[in-house]
Amino acid sequence: MNKSSLLALSVLTCAALAAHAADAPAASGPYHFIKEIHLGGLSSTDYLTVDPVGRRLYVSHGTSVTVVDIENDKVVGEITGQNGVHGIAIVSKAGLGYISNRGTNSVNIFDLKTLKVTKSVGTGTNPDWIMYEPSQNEIYAFNGGSQSATVISVDTGEVTATIPLGGKPESATVDADAGRMYDNLEDKAAVAVIDLKTHKVVATWPNAPAGGASGQAIDLAHHRLFLGCDDTMAMMDSTSGKVLDTLKAAPGIDSAAFDPGTGYAFTPGGQAPGGLTIAKEVNGKLTLVQNLVTAPGAKTIALDPTTHKIYTATSKVKAAAAAPQPAASTSTAPARPARPQYEPDSFEVLVYGMDAAPDAKK
């Protein structure tokens, strides 16, 4: 790399670091990098899912799902023959997993022991986020293209309902005791509230002052939703829909997580240099715990509630060349950052953890 390229890269990296750390202390905090788990192949990825019972991590990988043993941090299998994987849902008691495939507008059901697909179920257009709902024993696949949710019975493997949502869905959470599913409508900057028994939207709550959210996590004990809204973490009351507080976060958020054992909420930002914002509710407000630098492209995460480890996936970024000068523009809109270019065969899982987990009540 020549000196001018190195200088340009250094300036860009420092500016990106300063942008999401301006309201926060340095990157010091409870979480730190532990290790890389090399998967290889293409960098295409979306959601990761931890199975705390089976002690496995399922990683979307374009045309396959890579399976990692999280006790030994080793790849133990691959579910091949997929087409544009978005997410994976696990139903341990049934011994089944579910994969959303945008390329075939379907959910593939697989056996957790053999990792073989046993059935394919048609959905709406571009099924994205997928999750298990335990009270009705159903799988929800949220269809970004047709703005709907496809509901699949775990018992029969058949579609039991299709729910119009009135907006483009992203990730969702469930409160089975309240009988409610909460789903982000990204293009409406709102949360759709679904009744689990009637399979109908019963309320739509705006995210304002935050924008449209992709990531969502839930604190069931305190009735809080944590929303990842591009460069903002928002906290919403799950009983009323009131936005209680917002916090500036690392930009490029595409998922969220909450750890009931520590009380920490997480939003990963994949925009360079990559960052994980960790916060906690204190006296009704979001309080920053840590801004952890991760890696470009690390926009989704999965949490292991047993060990409190965090997993994210991306590929190594190619060394930057000198950026070409953009053509003159009369637009006043901010420029969208360029997508990073990745090294071939460098896809990996990044693991982060703590030396000791804090008490969630403190």
XYZ file of C-alpha atoms in Angstrom:
362
model
C 0.000 0.000 0.000
C 1.423 3.441 -0.907
C 1.655 6.313 1.586
C -1.307 8.244 0.200
C -3.553 5.160 0.414
C -2.385 4.425 3.944
C -3.056 7.996 5.000
C -6.547 7.960 3.453
C -7.379 4.679 5.168
C -6.110 5.987 8.525
C -8.187 9.165 8.261
C -11.344 7.261 7.331
C -10.880 4.733 10.124
C -10.226 7.389 12.776
C -13.225 9.417 11.626
C -15.507 6.382 11.781
C -14.234 5.488 15.257
C -14.790 9.032 16.498
C -18.289 9.213 15.028
C -19.745 6.441 17.156
C -17.576 7.053 20.224
C -18.235 10.768 20.585
C -20.896 10.323 23.254
C -19.080 7.521 25.041
C -15.985 6.576 26.960
C -13.224 4.666 25.196
C -13.637 1.059 24.115
C -12.763 -0.167 27.617
C -15.480 -2.226 29.251
C -16.421 -5.750 30.260
C -16.303 -7.344 26.779
C -13.157 -8.204 24.862
C -12.162 -10.187 21.771
C -11.577 -13.909 22.396
C -10.931 -15.626 19.065
C -11.731 -16.163 15.394
C -13.374 -19.323 14.061
C -12.476 -19.693 10.392
C -15.346 -20.830 8.149
C -13.961 -19.892 4.742
C -15.794 -19.392 1.497
C -17.947 -16.468 0.447
C -18.707 -13.555 2.758
C -22.477 -13.530 2.185
C -24.195 -13.777 5.570
C -27.156 -12.500 7.538
C -28.343 -13.865 10.908
C -26.629 -16.165 13.394
C -28.508 -18.301 15.927
C -27.285 -19.891 19.152
C -28.918 -23.124 20.313
C -28.175 -23.010 24.073
C -29.545 -26.529 24.568
C -27.603 -28.248 21.780
C -24.570 -25.943 22.332
C -24.348 -25.058 18.679
C -24.119 -21.900 16.612
C -25.891 -21.777 13.237
C -24.444 -19.260 10.768
C -26.183 -18.205 7.543
C -23.734 -18.524 4.669
C -25.483 -17.709 1.389
C -26.258 -21.146 -0.029
C -25.679 -23.048 3.199
C -25.788 -22.905 6.988
C -22.538 -23.595 8.843
C -22.868 -25.375 12.195
C -20.334 -24.653 14.959
C -19.864 -26.561 18.222
C -19.598 -23.690 20.738
C -18.132 -25.874 23.465
C -15.044 -26.537 21.329
C -15.307 -23.698 18.775
C -15.164 -26.102 15.849
C -17.190 -26.453 12.657
C -19.161 -29.708 12.916
C -21.449 -29.611 9.905
C -22.998 -27.828 6.956
C -26.600 -27.666 5.760
C -26.190 -27.301 2.017
C -28.544 -26.742 -0.916
C -30.035 -23.503 0.372
C -30.737 -20.401 -1.702
C -30.125 -17.012 -0.134
C -30.266 -17.911 3.558
C -31.442 -15.157 5.915
C -32.075 -16.789 9.294
C -32.320 -19.967 11.324
C -34.763 -20.904 14.096
C -34.276 -23.871 16.435
C -36.957 -25.958 18.218
C -34.926 -28.225 20.494
C -37.825 -30.212 21.910
C -38.937 -31.203 18.403
C -35.401 -31.880 17.179
C -35.997 -29.524 14.253
C -34.504 -26.405 12.724
C -35.975 -23.935 10.230
C -34.148 -21.915 7.543
C -35.589 -18.930 5.665
C -34.574 -18.832 1.973
C -35.183 -15.679 -0.033
C -34.161 -17.311 -3.326
C -36.966 -19.882 -3.229
C -39.480 -18.002 -1.026
C -39.533 -20.909 1.361
C -38.651 -22.245 4.792
C -36.625 -25.451 4.833
C -37.111 -27.742 7.832
C -34.086 -29.803 8.913
C -33.262 -32.498 11.460
C -30.965 -31.240 14.233
C -29.104 -34.561 14.468
C -28.535 -35.365 10.811
C -28.603 -31.766 9.498
C -30.679 -33.066 6.572
C -33.574 -31.069 5.142
C -36.802 -33.021 5.599
C -39.360 -30.623 4.145
C -39.737 -27.291 2.322
C -42.675 -24.977 3.051
C -43.711 -22.093 0.801
C -43.846 -18.579 2.258
C -44.424 -15.028 1.087
C -41.805 -13.130 -0.921
C -38.288 -12.847 0.514
C -38.630 -14.504 3.935
C -36.088 -12.849 6.213
C -36.238 -12.960 10.027
C -37.501 -16.294 11.384
C -38.260 -17.352 14.962
C -40.016 -19.888 17.178
C -43.137 -18.977 19.186
C -43.545 -21.494 22.057
C -47.074 -20.884 23.363
C -48.725 -21.940 20.087
C -45.776 -24.105 18.984
C -45.365 -22.179 15.727
C -42.645 -20.767 13.504
C -42.952 -17.194 12.206
C -41.187 -16.263 8.952
C -41.320 -12.532 8.199
C -41.522 -11.785 4.470
C -39.819 -8.536 3.465
C -41.090 -8.585 -0.119
C -44.771 -9.279 0.535
C -44.879 -7.422 3.877
C -46.379 -10.362 5.706
C -45.626 -13.135 8.185
C -46.026 -16.822 7.331
C -46.958 -18.944 10.363
C -45.990 -22.640 10.313
C -47.148 -25.319 12.761
C -44.251 -27.240 14.319
C -46.555 -30.231 14.830
C -47.681 -30.564 11.208
C -45.133 -28.602 9.204
C -47.988 -26.810 7.446
C -48.832 -23.110 7.090
C -51.509 -22.127 9.605
C -51.796 -18.401 8.816
C -50.504 -15.545 6.690
C -50.535 -12.197 8.498
C -50.546 -8.897 6.539
C -48.275 -6.460 8.382
C -48.727 -3.167 6.528
C -44.985 -2.564 6.190
C -41.608 -4.178 5.532
C -40.817 -6.513 8.439
C -37.431 -7.004 10.021
C -36.586 -8.806 13.266
C -39.155 -9.618 15.942
C -39.476 -10.809 19.545
C -42.209 -12.573 21.496
C -43.774 -12.328 24.956
C -45.694 -15.600 25.201
C -47.183 -14.710 28.612
C -48.644 -11.507 27.172
C -49.793 -13.329 24.016
C -47.957 -10.845 21.805
C -45.342 -10.842 19.038
C -43.543 -7.541 18.306
C -42.131 -6.976 14.824
C -40.150 -4.045 13.415
C -41.679 -2.398 10.343
C -38.518 -0.844 8.973
C -40.080 1.344 6.279
C -42.773 2.648 8.649
C -40.448 3.329 11.618
C -42.900 1.403 13.753
C -43.478 -1.814 15.685
C -46.384 -4.094 14.714
C -48.027 -5.906 17.643
C -49.420 -9.345 16.707
C -51.933 -11.346 18.749
C -50.560 -14.893 18.959
C -53.957 -16.616 19.063
C -55.832 -14.643 16.399
C -52.780 -14.107 14.134
C -53.756 -10.477 13.631
C -52.006 -7.127 14.044
C -53.726 -5.416 16.992
C -51.585 -2.263 17.254
C -48.831 -0.343 15.467
C -46.476 1.749 17.605
C -44.202 4.469 16.130
C -40.475 4.388 16.948
C -40.107 8.200 17.059
C -37.802 9.898 17.809
C -35.723 6.940 16.519
C -35.958 5.885 12.877
C -36.882 2.606 11.224
C -35.504 -0.345 13.172
C -33.905 -3.553 11.916
C -32.761 -5.164 15.174
C -35.011 -5.975 18.111
C -34.501 -7.679 21.494
C -36.728 -8.031 24.556
C -36.344 -7.881 28.329
C -39.305 -9.994 29.420
C -38.906 -9.304 33.141
C -39.119 -5.520 32.767
C -41.282 -5.298 29.611
C -38.701 -3.510 27.482
C -38.027 -3.687 23.755
C -34.577 -2.678 22.528
C -34.626 -1.462 18.933
C -31.593 -1.124 16.655
C -32.333 1.834 14.364
C -29.336 2.239 11.990
C -27.188 4.346 14.379
C -29.485 4.525 17.412
C -30.539 2.163 20.173
C -34.080 2.855 21.379
C -35.851 1.459 24.433
C -39.631 0.964 24.215
C -42.185 -0.112 26.826
C -43.640 -3.384 25.478
C -46.958 -2.846 27.266
C -47.704 0.658 25.948
C -45.440 1.255 22.943
C -43.934 4.363 24.534
C -40.333 5.099 23.557
C -38.603 5.652 26.897
C -35.089 6.608 25.791
C -32.603 6.571 22.911
C -28.816 6.253 22.735
C -26.362 6.971 19.922
C -24.902 3.670 18.692
C -22.382 2.296 16.203
C -23.938 2.732 12.706
C -25.088 0.010 10.326
C -27.227 -1.961 12.810
C -29.029 -5.062 11.535
C -29.845 -7.001 14.723
C -30.010 -6.732 18.516
C -29.717 -8.936 21.585
C -30.544 -8.808 25.292
C -28.924 -10.843 28.062
C -31.244 -11.355 31.069
C -28.299 -12.606 33.103
C -26.425 -9.283 32.911
C -29.142 -6.823 31.916
C -27.077 -5.779 28.889
C -28.635 -4.831 25.541
C -26.517 -5.072 22.373
C -26.705 -3.526 18.897
C -23.995 -4.424 16.331
C -22.995 -1.850 13.707
C -21.432 -3.201 10.529
C -20.363 0.131 9.045
C -16.547 0.488 9.059
C -14.717 0.066 11.348
C -17.507 -2.030 12.933
C -18.752 -1.603 16.458
C -20.870 -3.245 19.133
C -22.825 -0.874 21.381
C -23.569 -2.308 24.825
C -26.032 -0.533 27.125
C -28.116 -1.113 30.241
C -31.274 0.412 31.679
C -30.457 2.445 34.789
C -33.217 4.459 36.511
C -35.381 4.285 33.401
C -32.641 5.466 31.023
C -30.282 3.765 28.594
C -26.765 3.960 30.010
C -23.777 3.152 27.847
C -21.663 0.251 29.130
C -19.185 -0.091 26.261
C -18.445 0.774 22.655
C -16.578 -2.327 21.468
C -14.756 -2.121 18.124
C -15.456 -5.286 16.091
C -14.969 -5.476 12.293
C -16.535 -4.048 9.109
C -19.576 -6.060 8.038
C -20.237 -7.453 11.529
C -23.833 -6.234 11.536
C -25.630 -9.150 13.218
C -24.953 -11.036 16.446
C -26.058 -14.020 18.480
C -25.857 -14.319 22.270
C -25.191 -17.431 24.323
C -27.147 -16.841 27.578
C -25.190 -19.599 29.317
C -21.669 -18.187 28.845
C -22.700 -14.594 27.927
C -20.469 -14.837 24.838
C -21.334 -12.827 21.739
C -20.841 -14.161 18.195
C -20.760 -12.175 14.964
C -19.652 -13.055 11.433
C -17.906 -11.253 8.606
C -14.925 -11.545 6.260
C -11.564 -9.808 6.300
C -11.603 -6.511 4.428
C -9.210 -6.032 1.537
C -6.550 -3.358 1.907
C -8.068 -0.094 0.682
C -6.943 1.496 -2.549
C -6.983 5.259 -2.996
C -10.621 6.293 -3.308
C -11.620 7.921 -6.632
C -12.996 11.446 -6.457
C -16.825 11.401 -6.738
C -18.561 13.328 -9.493
C -20.046 16.681 -8.507
C -23.571 16.375 -7.140
C -26.288 18.867 -6.295
C -27.939 16.520 -3.814
C -27.980 17.579 -0.150
C -28.504 14.011 1.092
C -25.533 12.431 2.887
C -23.530 9.991 0.802
C -24.068 6.317 1.579
C -20.765 4.699 2.609
C -19.245 2.334 0.060
C -19.533 -1.381 0.730
C -16.207 -2.908 1.799
C -14.446 -5.403 -0.452
C -13.562 -8.686 1.253
C -10.664 -11.094 0.955
C -11.636 -14.436 -0.658
C -12.085 -17.451 1.596
C -11.817 -15.325 4.762
C -15.346 -15.710 6.181
C -15.155 -16.158 9.958
C -17.019 -16.003 13.242
C -15.681 -13.517 15.790
C -16.161 -14.407 19.454
C -16.322 -11.863 22.298
C -16.744 -12.470 26.012
C -16.139 -11.297 29.572
C -13.769 -12.428 32.293
C -16.688 -12.382 34.766
C -20.378 -11.660 34.236
C -21.893 -8.848 36.327
C -25.096 -9.158 38.360
C -28.075 -8.033 36.279
C -29.663 -6.433 39.360
C -26.766 -4.009 39.875
